[in-house]
Coordinates of C-alpha atoms in Angstrom, one line a residue:
M8 CA -29.2 130.4 191.6
G9 CA -27.7 130.4 188.1
V10 CA -24.4 129.1 189.4
M11 CA -26.1 126.5 191.5
G12 CA -28.2 125.4 188.6
K13 CA -25.2 125.0 186.3
T14 CA -23.3 123.1 189.0
R15 CA -26.2 120.8 189.5
M16 CA -26.5 120.2 185.7
V17 CA -22.7 119.5 185.4
L18 CA -22.9 117.0 188.3
T19 CA -25.9 115.3 186.8
L20 CA -24.2 114.9 183.4
T21 CA -21.0 113.7 185.0
G22 CA -22.9 111.2 187.0
R23 CA -24.7 109.9 183.9
A24 CA -21.5 109.6 182.0
L25 CA -19.8 107.7 184.8
H26 CA -22.8 105.4 185.1
E27 CA -22.7 104.7 181.4
A28 CA -19.0 104.0 181.5
V29 CA -19.3 101.7 184.5
S30 CA -22.3 99.9 182.9
F31 CA -20.3 99.4 179.7
I32 CA -17.3 97.9 181.5
V33 CA -19.4 95.7 183.7
F34 CA -21.6 94.3 181.0
T35 CA -18.7 93.8 178.6
F36 CA -17.1 91.6 181.3
L37 CA -20.4 89.8 181.8
D38 CA -20.6 89.1 178.0
L39 CA -17.2 87.4 178.2
L40 CA -18.1 85.5 181.3
D41 CA -21.3 84.2 179.8
L42 CA -19.3 83.0 176.7
F43 CA -16.9 81.2 179.0
L44 CA -19.7 79.6 181.0
C45 CA -21.3 78.5 177.7
F46 CA -18.3 76.3 177.0
A47 CA -18.1 75.1 180.6
Y48 CA -21.7 73.9 180.7
K49 CA -21.4 72.1 177.4
V50 CA -18.5 70.2 178.8
A51 CA -20.3 69.5 182.1
D52 CA -23.6 68.4 180.3
F53 CA -21.6 66.1 178.1
F54 CA -19.8 64.3 180.9
I55 CA -22.8 64.2 183.3
E56 CA -25.7 63.6 180.8
A57 CA -23.8 62.2 177.9
E58 CA -25.0 64.8 175.4
W59 CA -24.3 68.3 174.3
K60 CA -27.2 70.4 175.6
P61 CA -28.2 73.1 173.0
C62 CA -28.2 76.7 174.0
Y63 CA -29.0 80.0 172.4
C64 CA -25.4 81.0 171.8
T65 CA -25.3 78.9 168.6
S66 CA -25.5 80.4 165.2
A67 CA -28.8 81.2 163.5
K68 CA -30.2 78.9 160.8
E69 CA -32.3 80.0 157.9
A70 CA -35.7 78.3 157.9
I71 CA -38.4 78.3 155.2
T72 CA -41.9 77.4 156.3
S73 CA -44.2 75.4 154.1
S74 CA -47.4 73.9 155.2
G75 CA -46.3 73.0 158.7
K76 CA -42.7 72.1 157.6
I77 CA -39.4 73.9 158.1
L78 CA -36.6 73.5 155.6
V79 CA -33.4 74.0 157.7
S80 CA -30.2 74.9 156.0
E81 CA -26.8 75.3 157.7
Q82 CA -23.3 74.6 156.5
G83 CA -24.4 73.2 153.3
E84 CA -26.8 70.6 154.8
S85 CA -30.6 70.6 154.7
K86 CA -33.3 68.7 156.6
I87 CA -37.1 68.9 157.0
V88 CA -38.6 69.5 160.4
C89 CA -42.3 68.7 160.6
L90 CA -44.5 70.8 162.9
S91 CA -47.8 69.9 164.4
S92 CA -50.3 72.8 164.8
S93 CA -51.6 71.3 168.0
K94 CA -48.2 71.7 169.6
L95 CA -46.2 74.9 169.1
E96 CA -46.2 77.8 166.6
L97 CA -42.9 79.5 165.9
E98 CA -44.5 82.9 166.3
E99 CA -44.9 82.1 170.0
I100 CA -41.1 82.0 170.5
S101 CA -39.4 85.3 171.2
D102 CA -36.4 86.1 169.1
T103 CA -34.8 87.7 172.2
L104 CA -34.0 84.2 173.3
Y105 CA -31.3 84.0 170.6
T106 CA -30.8 87.7 169.5
R107 CA -29.5 89.9 172.3
P108 CA -27.2 92.5 170.6
S109 CA -24.1 93.4 172.6
L110 CA -20.6 94.7 171.8
L111 CA -19.2 91.2 171.8
S112 CA -21.9 89.8 169.6
E113 CA -21.7 92.6 167.1
V114 CA -17.9 92.3 166.7
S115 CA -18.4 88.6 166.2
K116 CA -21.0 89.1 163.6
L117 CA -18.9 91.6 161.6
T118 CA -16.0 89.2 161.5
V119 CA -17.9 86.1 160.6
N120 CA -20.9 87.3 158.5
E121 CA -18.8 88.4 155.5
L122 CA -17.1 85.0 155.3
K123 CA -20.4 83.1 155.4
R124 CA -22.6 85.4 153.4
I125 CA -21.8 84.0 149.9
K126 CA -21.9 80.4 151.1
V127 CA -25.2 80.9 153.0
E128 CA -26.9 82.6 150.0
K129 CA -25.8 79.8 147.7
T130 CA -27.2 77.2 150.1
L131 CA -30.5 79.0 150.4
V132 CA -30.9 79.3 146.7
Q133 CA -30.2 75.6 146.2
S134 CA -32.6 74.7 149.0
C135 CA -35.4 76.9 147.7
E136 CA -35.1 75.3 144.2
K137 CA -35.7 71.9 145.7
T138 CA -38.9 73.1 147.5
K139 CA -42.2 73.3 145.7
K140 CA -43.0 76.8 144.7
G141 CA -46.7 76.5 145.7
T142 CA -46.0 75.6 149.3
M143 CA -43.5 78.2 150.2
R144 CA -44.8 81.0 152.3
S145 CA -42.1 83.0 154.1
T146 CA -38.4 83.1 155.1
F147 CA -37.2 84.0 158.6
T148 CA -34.3 83.4 160.9
I149 CA -34.6 80.9 163.7
N150 CA -32.0 79.7 166.2
S151 CA -30.8 76.1 166.0
T152 CA -31.7 75.4 169.6
I153 CA -35.4 76.2 168.8
V154 CA -35.3 73.6 166.0
E155 CA -33.7 71.0 168.2
M156 CA -36.2 71.5 171.0
L157 CA -39.1 71.5 168.6
Q158 CA -37.9 68.2 167.1
E159 CA -37.7 66.6 170.5
K160 CA -41.1 67.8 171.6
I161 CA -43.0 67.0 168.3
E162 CA -41.2 63.7 167.4
G163 CA -41.5 62.4 170.9
Q164 CA -37.8 61.8 171.3
K165 CA -36.4 61.1 174.8
A166 CA -36.5 64.1 177.0
H167 CA -33.6 65.2 179.1
P168 CA -33.5 63.8 182.7
I169 CA -36.0 65.2 185.2
P170 CA -34.6 66.9 187.0
R171 CA -31.4 67.9 185.2
W172 CA -28.1 67.7 187.1
S173 CA -28.2 71.5 187.7
D174 CA -31.8 71.5 189.1
C175 CA -32.9 70.7 192.6
D176 CA -34.1 67.1 193.1
C177 CA -35.8 67.5 196.5
K178 CA -39.3 66.1 197.1
L179 CA -40.9 69.6 196.9
C180 CA -39.4 70.5 193.6
T181 CA -40.1 67.1 192.0
S182 CA -43.5 66.3 193.6
W183 CA -45.2 66.7 190.3
T184 CA -43.4 63.7 188.8
T185 CA -45.3 61.3 191.0
S186 CA -48.7 62.6 189.8
S187 CA -50.7 60.6 187.3
T188 CA -51.8 63.8 185.5
E189 CA -49.6 66.7 184.6
T190 CA -51.4 69.7 185.9
L191 CA -50.5 72.8 187.9
F192 CA -50.4 72.9 191.6
V193 CA -53.6 74.6 192.7
K194 CA -54.6 76.0 196.1
A195 CA -58.4 76.2 196.3
E196 CA -60.4 77.8 199.1
G197 CA -63.8 79.3 199.6
A198 CA -67.4 78.1 199.1
K199 CA -67.8 74.4 198.6
D200 CA -71.3 74.5 197.2
K201 CA -73.3 77.1 195.3
A202 CA -70.4 79.6 194.8
K203 CA -71.6 82.7 193.1
E204 CA -68.4 83.2 191.1
D205 CA -64.8 82.2 191.1
V206 CA -61.6 84.1 191.5
L207 CA -58.3 83.2 189.8
F208 CA -55.0 84.5 191.2
I209 CA -51.9 84.5 189.0
H210 CA -48.5 85.3 190.4
G211 CA -45.6 87.1 188.8
F212 CA -42.1 86.2 187.6
I213 CA -40.1 83.9 189.9
S214 CA -42.9 83.6 192.4
S215 CA -45.6 81.1 193.4
S216 CA -49.1 80.8 194.6
A217 CA -47.9 81.6 198.1
F218 CA -47.7 85.2 197.1
W219 CA -51.6 85.1 197.4
T220 CA -52.3 82.3 199.8
E221 CA -50.1 83.8 202.5
T222 CA -51.4 87.4 202.1
V223 CA -54.9 87.6 200.6
F224 CA -56.4 84.2 201.5
P225 CA -56.0 84.5 205.4
N226 CA -57.6 88.0 205.3
L227 CA -60.7 87.1 203.3
S228 CA -64.0 87.9 205.0
E229 CA -66.5 85.2 205.9
A230 CA -68.9 86.8 203.4
A231 CA -66.4 86.4 200.6
K232 CA -65.6 82.8 201.6
S233 CA -69.2 81.9 201.5
S234 CA -69.8 83.5 198.1
Y235 CA -66.7 82.8 196.0
R236 CA -64.3 80.0 195.2
F237 CA -60.6 81.1 195.2
F238 CA -57.9 79.5 193.1
A239 CA -54.2 80.3 193.3
V240 CA -51.9 78.4 190.9
D241 CA -48.2 77.8 190.7
L242 CA -47.5 78.6 187.0
L243 CA -45.8 76.1 184.8
G244 CA -42.2 75.7 185.8
F245 CA -42.6 77.4 189.2
G246 CA -43.3 76.3 192.8
R247 CA -44.8 72.8 193.0
S248 CA -46.1 72.8 189.4
P249 CA -44.5 70.6 186.6
K250 CA -41.1 71.8 185.3
P251 CA -40.7 69.8 182.1
T252 CA -37.2 70.2 180.7
D253 CA -38.4 70.0 177.1
S254 CA -40.9 72.8 177.4
L255 CA -40.4 76.2 175.8
Y256 CA -42.8 77.8 178.3
T257 CA -44.7 79.7 175.6
L258 CA -47.9 81.8 176.2
R259 CA -50.0 78.9 174.8
E260 CA -48.4 76.4 177.1
H261 CA -49.0 78.6 180.2
L262 CA -52.7 79.3 179.2
E263 CA -53.4 75.7 178.4
M264 CA -52.1 74.5 181.7
I265 CA -54.2 77.0 183.6
E266 CA -57.3 75.9 181.7
R267 CA -56.5 72.2 182.2
S268 CA -55.7 72.6 185.9
V269 CA -58.4 75.1 187.0
M270 CA -61.1 75.9 184.5
E271 CA -61.8 72.4 183.3
P272 CA -61.7 70.3 186.5
Y273 CA -63.5 72.8 188.6
K274 CA -66.0 73.7 185.8
V275 CA -65.2 77.4 186.1
K276 CA -67.7 79.5 184.1
S277 CA -67.8 83.0 185.5
F278 CA -64.7 84.3 187.2
H279 CA -62.6 87.3 188.3
I280 CA -58.8 87.5 187.7
V281 CA -56.2 89.0 190.0
A282 CA -52.7 89.1 188.6
H283 CA -49.3 90.5 189.5
S284 CA -46.5 91.7 187.2
L285 CA -45.8 89.0 184.5
G286 CA -49.1 87.4 185.5
C287 CA -50.9 90.4 184.1
I288 CA -50.0 89.4 180.6
L289 CA -51.4 85.9 181.1
A290 CA -54.5 87.5 182.7
L291 CA -55.1 89.6 179.6
A292 CA -54.6 86.7 177.2
L293 CA -56.9 84.5 179.3
A294 CA -59.6 87.3 179.4
V295 CA -59.4 87.7 175.6
K296 CA -59.7 83.9 175.2
H297 CA -62.8 83.7 177.5
P298 CA -64.4 87.1 176.9
G299 CA -67.9 86.2 178.1
S300 CA -66.7 84.7 181.4
V301 CA -64.5 87.3 182.9
K302 CA -66.2 89.6 185.4
S303 CA -63.3 91.7 186.5
L304 CA -59.6 92.2 185.8
T305 CA -57.4 93.4 188.7
L306 CA -53.8 94.0 187.5
L307 CA -50.9 94.8 189.8
A308 CA -47.9 96.5 188.1
P309 CA -48.7 95.4 184.5
P310 CA -45.6 95.4 182.3
Y311 CA -47.0 97.1 179.3
Y312 CA -44.6 99.1 177.1
P313 CA -46.3 100.6 174.0
V314 CA -43.9 100.0 171.1
P315 CA -43.1 102.9 168.8
R316 CA -43.8 102.5 165.1
G317 CA -40.9 101.0 163.1
V318 CA -39.3 99.4 166.1
Q319 CA -38.8 95.7 166.6
P320 CA -41.3 95.0 169.4
T321 CA -39.5 92.2 171.3
Q322 CA -36.1 93.9 171.2
Y323 CA -37.7 97.2 172.4
V324 CA -39.4 95.6 175.4
M325 CA -36.3 93.7 176.3
R326 CA -34.3 97.0 176.4
R327 CA -37.0 98.6 178.6
V328 CA -37.2 95.7 181.0
A329 CA -33.5 95.0 181.0
P330 CA -31.6 98.2 180.1
R331 CA -28.0 96.8 180.8
R332 CA -27.5 99.3 183.6
V333 CA -25.8 98.7 187.0
W334 CA -28.2 101.1 188.8
P335 CA -30.7 100.8 190.3
P336 CA -29.9 97.3 191.6
I337 CA -33.3 95.9 190.5
A338 CA -32.5 97.0 186.9
F339 CA -29.2 95.3 187.2
G340 CA -30.8 92.2 188.4
A341 CA -33.4 92.3 185.5
S342 CA -30.6 92.8 183.0
M343 CA -28.7 89.8 184.4
A344 CA -31.8 87.6 184.2
C345 CA -32.7 88.7 180.6
W346 CA -29.3 88.9 178.9
Y347 CA -27.2 86.1 180.2
E348 CA -28.4 82.5 179.7
H349 CA -25.4 80.8 181.4
I350 CA -24.8 83.3 184.2
T351 CA -28.4 82.9 185.2
R352 CA -28.1 79.1 185.0
T353 CA -25.1 79.5 187.4
I354 CA -27.2 81.6 189.8
C355 CA -29.9 78.9 189.7
L356 CA -27.3 76.2 190.3
V357 CA -26.1 78.0 193.4
I358 CA -29.4 79.2 194.8
C359 CA -32.3 77.1 193.5
K360 CA -30.5 73.7 193.7
N361 CA -29.5 74.5 197.3
H362 CA -32.6 76.4 198.3
R363 CA -33.1 74.3 201.5
L364 CA -29.7 75.5 202.8
W365 CA -30.4 79.2 201.9
E366 CA -33.9 79.0 203.5
F367 CA -32.3 77.6 206.7
L368 CA -29.6 80.3 206.8
A369 CA -32.1 83.1 206.1
K370 CA -34.3 81.9 209.0
L371 CA -31.3 81.5 211.2
I372 CA -29.9 84.9 210.5
T373 CA -33.2 86.8 210.6
R374 CA -34.7 84.7 213.4
N375 CA -37.8 84.0 211.2
R376 CA -38.5 87.7 210.7
I377 CA -38.2 87.3 206.9
R378 CA -41.2 86.4 204.8
T379 CA -40.4 82.7 204.1
F380 CA -43.1 82.4 201.4
L381 CA -41.3 85.0 199.3
L382 CA -38.1 82.9 199.5
E383 CA -40.0 79.8 198.4
G384 CA -41.3 81.6 195.4
F385 CA -37.9 82.9 194.5
F386 CA -36.0 79.7 195.0
I387 CA -38.3 76.9 193.7
H388 CA -38.0 77.0 189.9
T389 CA -35.7 75.7 187.2
H390 CA -33.5 77.9 185.0
N391 CA -35.2 76.5 181.9
A392 CA -38.6 77.7 183.1
A393 CA -37.4 81.1 184.2
W394 CA -35.3 81.8 181.1
H395 CA -38.0 80.8 178.6
T396 CA -40.9 82.3 180.5
L397 CA -39.2 85.7 180.9
H398 CA -38.4 85.9 177.1
N399 CA -41.5 84.3 175.7
I400 CA -44.0 86.0 177.9
I401 CA -42.6 89.5 178.8
C402 CA -40.7 90.1 175.5
G403 CA -42.5 87.7 173.1
T404 CA -45.9 89.2 173.7
A405 CA -44.8 92.8 172.9
S406 CA -46.7 92.8 169.6
K407 CA -49.8 91.2 171.0
L408 CA -50.6 93.3 174.1
D409 CA -52.1 96.2 172.0
G410 CA -54.5 93.8 170.5
Y411 CA -55.4 92.2 173.8
L412 CA -56.1 95.7 175.3
N413 CA -58.2 96.7 172.3
V414 CA -60.3 93.6 172.8
V415 CA -60.7 94.4 176.5
H416 CA -61.7 97.9 175.6
N417 CA -64.1 97.2 172.7
H418 CA -65.5 93.7 173.4
L419 CA -65.3 93.0 177.1
K420 CA -67.6 94.5 179.6
C421 CA -65.6 93.5 182.7
D422 CA -64.5 95.9 185.4
V423 CA -60.7 96.8 185.1
N424 CA -58.7 97.9 188.1
I425 CA -55.0 98.6 188.2
F426 CA -52.7 99.0 191.3
H427 CA -49.2 100.3 191.2
G428 CA -46.6 101.1 193.9
R429 CA -45.2 104.6 193.8
N430 CA -41.7 103.3 194.5
D431 CA -41.8 100.5 192.0
E432 CA -38.3 100.5 190.4
L433 CA -38.9 97.4 188.3
I434 CA -42.1 98.3 186.4
P435 CA -42.6 102.1 186.1
I436 CA -45.9 103.6 187.0
E437 CA -46.2 104.8 183.4
C438 CA -47.0 101.2 182.4
S439 CA -50.3 101.3 184.3
Y440 CA -51.2 104.6 182.8
N441 CA -50.4 103.2 179.4
V442 CA -53.0 100.5 180.0
Q443 CA -55.5 103.1 181.0
E444 CA -54.9 105.0 177.8
R445 CA -55.9 101.8 175.9
V446 CA -58.8 101.0 178.2
P447 CA -60.1 104.3 179.5
R448 CA -62.6 102.7 181.9
A449 CA -59.7 101.2 183.8
R450 CA -59.2 102.6 187.3
V451 CA -55.6 103.2 188.3
K452 CA -54.7 103.4 192.0
V453 CA -51.1 104.4 192.9
I454 CA -50.1 103.2 196.4
E455 CA -47.7 105.7 198.0
K456 CA -44.4 104.5 199.5
K457 CA -44.9 101.0 198.2
D458 CA -42.9 99.0 195.6
H459 CA -43.3 96.0 193.4
I460 CA -43.7 93.6 196.3
T461 CA -45.0 95.8 199.2
I462 CA -47.9 96.8 197.0
V463 CA -49.4 93.6 198.6
V464 CA -47.0 92.4 201.3
G465 CA -47.4 94.6 204.3
R466 CA -50.8 95.8 203.4
E467 CA -52.6 92.5 203.1
K468 CA -55.8 93.4 204.9
A469 CA -56.3 96.7 203.1
F470 CA -55.7 95.1 199.7
T471 CA -58.0 92.2 200.4
R472 CA -60.8 94.6 201.3
E473 CA -60.2 96.5 198.1
L474 CA -60.5 93.2 196.1
E475 CA -63.7 92.3 197.8
K476 CA -65.2 95.7 196.9
I477 CA -64.2 95.1 193.2
W478 CA -65.7 91.7 193.1
S479 CA -69.0 92.9 194.7
R480 CA -69.2 95.8 192.4
S481 CA -68.6 93.8 189.2
S482 CA -70.7 90.8 190.1
G483 CA -74.1 90.3 188.7

C-alpha cells in the first residue's frame, strides 16, 4: 500500500506539472495571437467603418475625478471629460476589462514603464496644479477605451453602425432596431387578470429567455398559470433584446432595462425571482433594490466567490472563473472568453455572425435531436455585449456581493433557495454553500449527476414542480 500510495502521488504531481507546462505554452501562444488580432481588427475596422475602433489593449491613462469631471493626461496632453450622474459611474466598470496580467503584458510593462515613469509623473504634477484643490477627490487608473466610450455615450456623439460589420445583421438579431421603444424582449405568460403574484426569470451568460420558456413554461400546472404571471427576459445584448454598440453593459444598465421592460409596463409589485448562473448576480442586485417586493429568490449555480482580505476583488474572481488552464475544457473555454478580447471577437465573427448556417448544420447532423433553443441562446449575441457583461457583472461585482448577501440576510424576509448540479465544472458547488454561509436560512439542494445546464434541461418537470412549491410556500 505504501508503494502504491507513493506511485499515485508521483503520478499526480507529474500530471499537475505537465498540465501547468502545457497551459503555460498554450496561453502564451494565445497572448501573442490576441496581440496580432488586435492589429488586424484595427485595420479591418478602419477600412470597413472608416475609424479606429478603441480596444482594451491600449495603454492606461491617469484620471483625476473632480465633481463629475475627469482630467485625462497622456503623452503630455490633458483634456476634461464631463460625466453625468444619470448615465454611468466609473466604479461600475471592472478593471479586468483592461488589466489582465499575463507573461506578455508583464514583460511589456517592465520594458516600457521605466521609460515613461518620469514623464508621466511630471505630466500628472503639472495637471494637478492646474486643477482647483477644493474639487480634487481621488486619483485612479482608467483605460483610454473607457474614456472614449464614455465620451460618446454622454456627449451624444454618433454611435458605431448597428450592427457592426462583424455582427450578424439578420432580422432576428436586429429586430429591436425597428421598435419605437428600446426595451428588452419579454415573454409573458400566465394569469391575465387578478394574478396573485409575478415571477421573473433571468437567464445566465450567453443564453436567452428560451432557457426558461422551453423548459419551465410548458410544464407549469394549470393552478400556477391561473395564479401567477410569468416573465422571461432576454438580457441586454442577448437574444432578441437591444444590442447597442455604445453600451458598456454595466450592472446599472442591465437592472434599469429589466425595470423598464418588465416592472414598469406590467406594474409588477410583488414578485419571485428565478435566476441561473450570471443571472443570480442580477437577481441579488434587483432584490436589494426592491427589498419589500421580493417574495422568494431561487438561485441556480450562483457564481459567488468570497474574496480574501488584502486581495484585489475583481482580479481574484477573474482568476477563479477563468484560471488560464487547458483542462477541464469548460475552464479552458471560460479562460478564452475572459482573457482574450480579440480571439473572442473572432469566435463571434465565425459563429454568431453565421449562426443560421451553424444551426442548420447542427439540425442536419443531429437530425433535430439537439436542443435548438440552447443553440439560439449561445449564438444570438454580440461580442461587445458578451465581453462587457462577463467582466462588468461577474468580475466587476466581486466587491459588492458580500453587501448584497448581507442585505438579503438582515433586511429581506424572502425565501431563499439554491440549486446546484453535482457535476458542474464551471461554477463549483462551494459557491452555493458560500451563499448559505452568508444567508443561513437559504436552502441548498445539490442535484446528483447534473451539471451547469442539465440542472434544468432534462429534468424540466421535476424542477418546475419544485419551483411551484417554493412559490406556494413563500406567498402570502
